[in-house]
Short mmCIF file of C-alpha atoms in Angstrom, two decimals:
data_model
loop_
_atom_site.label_atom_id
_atom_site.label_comp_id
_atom_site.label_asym_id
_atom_site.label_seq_id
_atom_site.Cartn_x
_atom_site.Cartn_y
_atom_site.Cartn_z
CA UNK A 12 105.79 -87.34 -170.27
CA UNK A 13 103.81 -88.57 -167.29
CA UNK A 14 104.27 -86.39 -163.85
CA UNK A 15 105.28 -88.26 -161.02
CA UNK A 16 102.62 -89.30 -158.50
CA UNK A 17 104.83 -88.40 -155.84
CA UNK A 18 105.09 -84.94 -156.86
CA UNK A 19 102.53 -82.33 -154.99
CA UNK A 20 99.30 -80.69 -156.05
CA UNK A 21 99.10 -77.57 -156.81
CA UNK A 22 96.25 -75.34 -156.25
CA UNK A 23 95.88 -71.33 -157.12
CA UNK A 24 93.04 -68.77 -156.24
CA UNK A 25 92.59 -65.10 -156.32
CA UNK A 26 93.20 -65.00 -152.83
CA UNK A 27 92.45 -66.95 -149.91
CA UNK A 28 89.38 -68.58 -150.47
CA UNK A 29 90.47 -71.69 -152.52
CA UNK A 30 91.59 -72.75 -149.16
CA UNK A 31 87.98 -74.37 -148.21
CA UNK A 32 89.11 -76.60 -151.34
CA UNK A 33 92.81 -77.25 -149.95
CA UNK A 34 90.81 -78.17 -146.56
CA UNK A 35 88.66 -80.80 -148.96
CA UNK A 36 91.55 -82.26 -150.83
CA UNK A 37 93.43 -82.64 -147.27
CA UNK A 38 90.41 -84.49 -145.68
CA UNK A 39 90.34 -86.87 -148.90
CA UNK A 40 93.69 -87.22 -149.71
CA UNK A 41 95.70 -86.77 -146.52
CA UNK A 42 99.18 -87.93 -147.82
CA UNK A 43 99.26 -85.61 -150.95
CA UNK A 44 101.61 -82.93 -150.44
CA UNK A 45 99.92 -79.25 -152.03
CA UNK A 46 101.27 -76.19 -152.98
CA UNK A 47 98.84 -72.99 -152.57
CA UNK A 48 99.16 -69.55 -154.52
CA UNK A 49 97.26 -66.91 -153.59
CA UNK A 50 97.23 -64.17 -155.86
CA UNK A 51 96.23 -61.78 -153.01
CA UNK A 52 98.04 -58.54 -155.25
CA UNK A 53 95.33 -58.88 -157.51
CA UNK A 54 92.13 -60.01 -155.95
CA UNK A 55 89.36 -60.00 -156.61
CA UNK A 56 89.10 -61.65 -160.35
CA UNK A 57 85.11 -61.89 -159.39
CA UNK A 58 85.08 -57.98 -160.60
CA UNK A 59 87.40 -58.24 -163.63
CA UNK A 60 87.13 -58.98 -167.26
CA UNK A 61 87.14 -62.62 -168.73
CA UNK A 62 90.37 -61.85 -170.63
CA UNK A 63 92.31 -59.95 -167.60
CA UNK A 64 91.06 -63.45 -165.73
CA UNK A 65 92.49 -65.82 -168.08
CA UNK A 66 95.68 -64.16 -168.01
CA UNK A 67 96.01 -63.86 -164.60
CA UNK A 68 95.26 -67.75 -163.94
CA UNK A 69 97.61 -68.62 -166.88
CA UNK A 70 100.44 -66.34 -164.89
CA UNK A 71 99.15 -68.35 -161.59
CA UNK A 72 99.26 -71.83 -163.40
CA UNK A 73 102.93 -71.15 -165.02
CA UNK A 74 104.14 -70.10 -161.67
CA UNK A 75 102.83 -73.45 -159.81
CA UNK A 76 104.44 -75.50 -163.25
CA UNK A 77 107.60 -74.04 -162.31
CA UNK A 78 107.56 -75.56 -158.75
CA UNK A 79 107.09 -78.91 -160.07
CA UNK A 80 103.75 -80.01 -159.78
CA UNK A 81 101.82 -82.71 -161.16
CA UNK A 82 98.20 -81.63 -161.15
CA UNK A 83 96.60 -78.00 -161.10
CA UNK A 84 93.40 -77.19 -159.09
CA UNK A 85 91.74 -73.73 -160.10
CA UNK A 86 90.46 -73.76 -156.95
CA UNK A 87 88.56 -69.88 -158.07
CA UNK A 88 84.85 -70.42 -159.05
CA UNK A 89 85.64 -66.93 -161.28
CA UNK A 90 88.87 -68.59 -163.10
CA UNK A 91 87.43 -71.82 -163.72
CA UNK A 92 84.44 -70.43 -165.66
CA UNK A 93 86.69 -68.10 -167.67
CA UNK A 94 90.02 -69.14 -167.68
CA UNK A 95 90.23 -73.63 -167.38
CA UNK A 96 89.86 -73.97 -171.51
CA UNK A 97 93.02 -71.68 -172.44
CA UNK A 98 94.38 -73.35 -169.29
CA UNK A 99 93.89 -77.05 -170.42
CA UNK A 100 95.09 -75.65 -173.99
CA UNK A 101 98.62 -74.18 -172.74
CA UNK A 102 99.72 -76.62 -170.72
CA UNK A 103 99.50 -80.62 -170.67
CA UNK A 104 99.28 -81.85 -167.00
CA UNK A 105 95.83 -82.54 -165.32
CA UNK A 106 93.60 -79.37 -164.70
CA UNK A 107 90.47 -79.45 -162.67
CA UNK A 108 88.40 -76.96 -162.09
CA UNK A 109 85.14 -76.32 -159.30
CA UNK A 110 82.24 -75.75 -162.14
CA UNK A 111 81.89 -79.03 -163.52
CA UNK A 112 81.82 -81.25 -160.09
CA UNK A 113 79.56 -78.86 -158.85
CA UNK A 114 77.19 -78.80 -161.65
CA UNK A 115 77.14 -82.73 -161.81
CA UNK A 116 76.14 -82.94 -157.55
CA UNK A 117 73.18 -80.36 -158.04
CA UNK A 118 71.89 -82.90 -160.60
CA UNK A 119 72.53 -85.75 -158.92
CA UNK A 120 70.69 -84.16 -155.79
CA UNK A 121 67.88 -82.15 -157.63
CA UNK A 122 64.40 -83.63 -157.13
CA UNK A 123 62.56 -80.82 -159.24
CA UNK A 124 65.17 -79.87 -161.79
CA UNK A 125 65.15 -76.27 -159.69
CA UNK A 126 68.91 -75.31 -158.82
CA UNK A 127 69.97 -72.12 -157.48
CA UNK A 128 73.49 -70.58 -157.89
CA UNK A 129 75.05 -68.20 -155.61
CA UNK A 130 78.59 -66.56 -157.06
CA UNK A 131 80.22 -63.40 -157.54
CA UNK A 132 79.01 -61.33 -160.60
CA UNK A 133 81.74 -62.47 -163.03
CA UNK A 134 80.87 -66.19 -162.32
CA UNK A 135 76.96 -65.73 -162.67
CA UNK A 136 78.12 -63.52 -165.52
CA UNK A 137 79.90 -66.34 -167.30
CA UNK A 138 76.54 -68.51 -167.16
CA UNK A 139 79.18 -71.53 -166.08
CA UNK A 140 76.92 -72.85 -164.29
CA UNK A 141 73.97 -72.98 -166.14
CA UNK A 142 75.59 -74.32 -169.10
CA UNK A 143 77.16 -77.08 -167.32
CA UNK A 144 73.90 -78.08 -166.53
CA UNK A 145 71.93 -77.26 -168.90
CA UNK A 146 74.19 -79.18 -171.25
CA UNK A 147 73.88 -82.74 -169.19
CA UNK A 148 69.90 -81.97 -168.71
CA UNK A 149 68.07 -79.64 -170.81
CA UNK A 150 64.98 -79.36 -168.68
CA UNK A 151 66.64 -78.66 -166.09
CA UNK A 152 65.99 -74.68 -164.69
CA UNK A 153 69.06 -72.80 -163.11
CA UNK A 154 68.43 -69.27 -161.19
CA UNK A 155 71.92 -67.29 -160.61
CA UNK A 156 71.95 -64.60 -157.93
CA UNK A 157 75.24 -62.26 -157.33
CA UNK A 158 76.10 -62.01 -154.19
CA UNK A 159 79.28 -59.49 -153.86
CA UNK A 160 78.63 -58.88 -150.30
CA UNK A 161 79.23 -62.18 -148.97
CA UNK A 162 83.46 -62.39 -149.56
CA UNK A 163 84.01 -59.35 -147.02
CA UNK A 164 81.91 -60.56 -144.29
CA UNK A 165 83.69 -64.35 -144.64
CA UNK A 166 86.95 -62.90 -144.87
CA UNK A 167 85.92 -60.41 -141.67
CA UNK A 168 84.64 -63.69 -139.83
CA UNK A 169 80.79 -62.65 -139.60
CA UNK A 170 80.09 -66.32 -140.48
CA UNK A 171 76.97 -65.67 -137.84
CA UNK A 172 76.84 -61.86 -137.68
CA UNK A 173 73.01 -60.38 -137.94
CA UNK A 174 74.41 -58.33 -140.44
CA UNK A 175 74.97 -61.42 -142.37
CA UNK A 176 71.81 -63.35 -142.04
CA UNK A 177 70.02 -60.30 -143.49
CA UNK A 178 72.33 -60.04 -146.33
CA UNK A 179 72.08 -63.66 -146.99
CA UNK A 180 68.31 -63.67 -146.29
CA UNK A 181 67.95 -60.79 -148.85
CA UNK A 182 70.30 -62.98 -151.48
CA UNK A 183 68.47 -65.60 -151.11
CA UNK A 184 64.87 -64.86 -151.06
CA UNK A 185 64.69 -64.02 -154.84
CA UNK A 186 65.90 -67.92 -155.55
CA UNK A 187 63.51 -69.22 -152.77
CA UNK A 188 60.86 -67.55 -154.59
CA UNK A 189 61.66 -69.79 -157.60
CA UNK A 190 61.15 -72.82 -155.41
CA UNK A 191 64.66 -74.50 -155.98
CA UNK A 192 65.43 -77.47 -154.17
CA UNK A 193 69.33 -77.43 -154.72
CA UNK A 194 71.58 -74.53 -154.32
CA UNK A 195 75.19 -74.51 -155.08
CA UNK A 196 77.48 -72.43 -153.16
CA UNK A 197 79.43 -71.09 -156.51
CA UNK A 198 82.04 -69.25 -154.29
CA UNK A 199 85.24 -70.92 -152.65
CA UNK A 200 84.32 -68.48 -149.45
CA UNK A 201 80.83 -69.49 -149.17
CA UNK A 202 81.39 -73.39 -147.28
CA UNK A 203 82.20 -70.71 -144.10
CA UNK A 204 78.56 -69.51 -144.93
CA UNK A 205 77.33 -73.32 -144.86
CA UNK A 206 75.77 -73.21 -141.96
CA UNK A 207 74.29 -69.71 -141.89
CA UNK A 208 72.35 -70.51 -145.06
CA UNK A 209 71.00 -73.58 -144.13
CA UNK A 210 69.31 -71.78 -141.29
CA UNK A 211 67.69 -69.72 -143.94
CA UNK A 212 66.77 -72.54 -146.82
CA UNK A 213 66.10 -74.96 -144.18
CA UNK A 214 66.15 -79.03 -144.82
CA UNK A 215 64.17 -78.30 -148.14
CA UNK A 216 67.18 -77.11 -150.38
CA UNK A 217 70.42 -79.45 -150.40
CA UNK A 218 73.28 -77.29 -150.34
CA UNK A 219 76.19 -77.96 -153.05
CA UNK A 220 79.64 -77.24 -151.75
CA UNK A 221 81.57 -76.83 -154.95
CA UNK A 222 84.98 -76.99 -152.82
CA UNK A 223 83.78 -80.59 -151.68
CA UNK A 224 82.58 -81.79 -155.02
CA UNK A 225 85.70 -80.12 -156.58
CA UNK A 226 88.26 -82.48 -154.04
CA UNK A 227 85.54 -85.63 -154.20
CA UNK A 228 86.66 -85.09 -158.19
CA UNK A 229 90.27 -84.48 -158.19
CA UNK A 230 91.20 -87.46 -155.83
CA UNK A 231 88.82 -90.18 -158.26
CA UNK A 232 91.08 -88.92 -161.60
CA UNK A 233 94.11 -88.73 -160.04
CA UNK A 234 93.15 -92.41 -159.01
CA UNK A 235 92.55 -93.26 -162.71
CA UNK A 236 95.73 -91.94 -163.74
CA UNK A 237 97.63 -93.61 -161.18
CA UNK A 238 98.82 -90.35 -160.00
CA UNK A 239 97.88 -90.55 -156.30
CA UNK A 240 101.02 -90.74 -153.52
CA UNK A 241 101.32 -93.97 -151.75
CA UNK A 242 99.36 -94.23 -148.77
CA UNK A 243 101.87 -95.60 -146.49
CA UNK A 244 104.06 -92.28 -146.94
CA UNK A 245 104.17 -89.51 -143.97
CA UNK A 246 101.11 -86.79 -143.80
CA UNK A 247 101.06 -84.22 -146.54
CA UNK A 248 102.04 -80.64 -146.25
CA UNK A 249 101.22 -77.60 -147.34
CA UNK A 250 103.52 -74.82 -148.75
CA UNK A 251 101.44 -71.60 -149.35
CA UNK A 252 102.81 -68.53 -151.68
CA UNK A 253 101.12 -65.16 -152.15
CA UNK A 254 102.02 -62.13 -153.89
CA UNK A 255 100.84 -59.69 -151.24
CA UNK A 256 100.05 -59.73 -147.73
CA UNK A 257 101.62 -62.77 -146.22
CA UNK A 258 100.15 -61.85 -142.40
CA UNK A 259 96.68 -61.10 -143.38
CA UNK A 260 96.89 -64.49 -144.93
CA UNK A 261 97.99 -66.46 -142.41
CA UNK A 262 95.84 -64.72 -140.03
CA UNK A 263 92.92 -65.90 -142.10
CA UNK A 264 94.07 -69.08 -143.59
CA UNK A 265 93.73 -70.76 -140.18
CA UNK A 266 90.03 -70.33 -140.09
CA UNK A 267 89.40 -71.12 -143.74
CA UNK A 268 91.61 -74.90 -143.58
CA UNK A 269 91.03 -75.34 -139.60
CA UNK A 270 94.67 -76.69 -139.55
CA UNK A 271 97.85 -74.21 -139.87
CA UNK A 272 99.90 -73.85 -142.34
CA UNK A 273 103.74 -73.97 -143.10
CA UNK A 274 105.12 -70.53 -143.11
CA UNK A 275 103.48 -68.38 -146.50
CA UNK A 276 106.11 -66.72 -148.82
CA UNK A 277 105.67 -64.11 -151.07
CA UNK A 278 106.63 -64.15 -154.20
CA UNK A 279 106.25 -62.26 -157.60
CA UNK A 280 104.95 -63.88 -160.71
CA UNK A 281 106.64 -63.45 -163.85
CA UNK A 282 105.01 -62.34 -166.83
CA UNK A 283 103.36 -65.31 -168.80
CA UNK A 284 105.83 -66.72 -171.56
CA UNK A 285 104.57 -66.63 -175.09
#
């Protein structure tokens, strides 16, 4: 049966940094109405094992099913290398992931076939990336670097600390060294960093923002399958749910969508159904 295009959108992450991609869909498609989960009880999934990942995000997808939604966004650079095939296989609505967009921008912006990949250890662990690419262009040449330090100091707000810069410049110098031209920024937290790393890569590396390219590609297929609210309807909202934590949230998910949100409830998931 075909959802209902005036149904919301609903988006899950780890914790709070799939809201950079909530802040993307928003800015494209300002009248859908979204519904966020956080799974801030169990964050990070960037530091746990493919399986414990996939059954997390199925618990995270049920749980957004329940409330009625007509597309899921794995809006978790971690879940969507491990987790979006048993996803797409359980359930039968629309899925989208962050890899694939992102992977399809670097090569549309590459000059040199040299992309860089910034991501937490499980993502450049999962090779996501690289096979996304590698699989539309097979000369192309992909350098992964983990960068585990970079999700505290977003979520702390030292988007321009010193401390960061060195981090970053320390991060970054090993991919620099391989002369990439393209980097993607394979971490929903890392579009805060935008701005911080361009100072370092300069205007010779184009900077990928996989929560961008992830919203640029959910609003064009919900357009193909007609599943897009009408445009004359009122603004969109946005109902976030957590399972831990609601004020640390909200005192962060202001700076991560630049808008606020509707109050955040907390709520437990149930265990996934067989």
């Amino acid at each position: 049966m075909k959802p209902d295009s005036q149904l919301p959108i609903g988006v899950f992450d780890s914790g709070i940094g799939g809201l950079t991609v909530v802040r993307e869909l928003h800015r494209v498609l300002p009248n859908e109405d979204i519904i966020y989960l956080g799974d801030t009880a169990r964050v990070p999934y960037g530091t746990k094992s493919p399986d414990t990942v996939t059954r997390f995000a199925c618990e995270d997808a049920q749980f957004l099913i329940q409330q009625k939604v007509k597309a899921l966004v794995v809006a978790c650079n971690t879940a969507s290398a491990w987790a979006l095939p048993a996803l797409q296989q359980r359930f039968s609505l629309p899925i989208f992931g962050v890899i694939l967009p992102g992977a399809r921008v670097a090569l549309e912006k590459t000059r040199n076939r040299r992309i860089g990949v910034i991501g937490t250890a499980s993502t450049v662990r999962s090779k996501a990336y690289t096979n996304a690419i590698r699989t539309r262009d097979e000369g192309a040449k992909v350098f992964s670097e983990a960068c585990p330090l970079l999700v505290p100091l977003v979520e702390e707000g030292l988007l321009d600390h010193a401390a960061t810069r060195i981090i970053l410049e320390e991060y970054l110098r090993p991919l620099l060294r391989k002369q990439i031209d393209t980097l993607i920024l394979g971490c929903t937290h890392y579009p805060l960093l935008k701005k911080a790393i361009g100072k370092i890569t300069k205007r010779n590396v184009a900077l990928v923002d996989s929560a961008e390219c992830c919203a640029a590609s959910v609003a064009e297929s919900l357009a193909q399958f007609k599943l897009l609210t009408p445009q004359n309807t009122r603004k969109g909202t946005l109902r976030p749910y957590v399972t831990d934590d609601t004020e640390r949230f909200e005192a962060m998910a202001e700076r991560f969508l630049g808008f606020p949100t509707e109050q955040t409830w907390k709520v437990e998931l149930p265990a996934l159904k067989e």
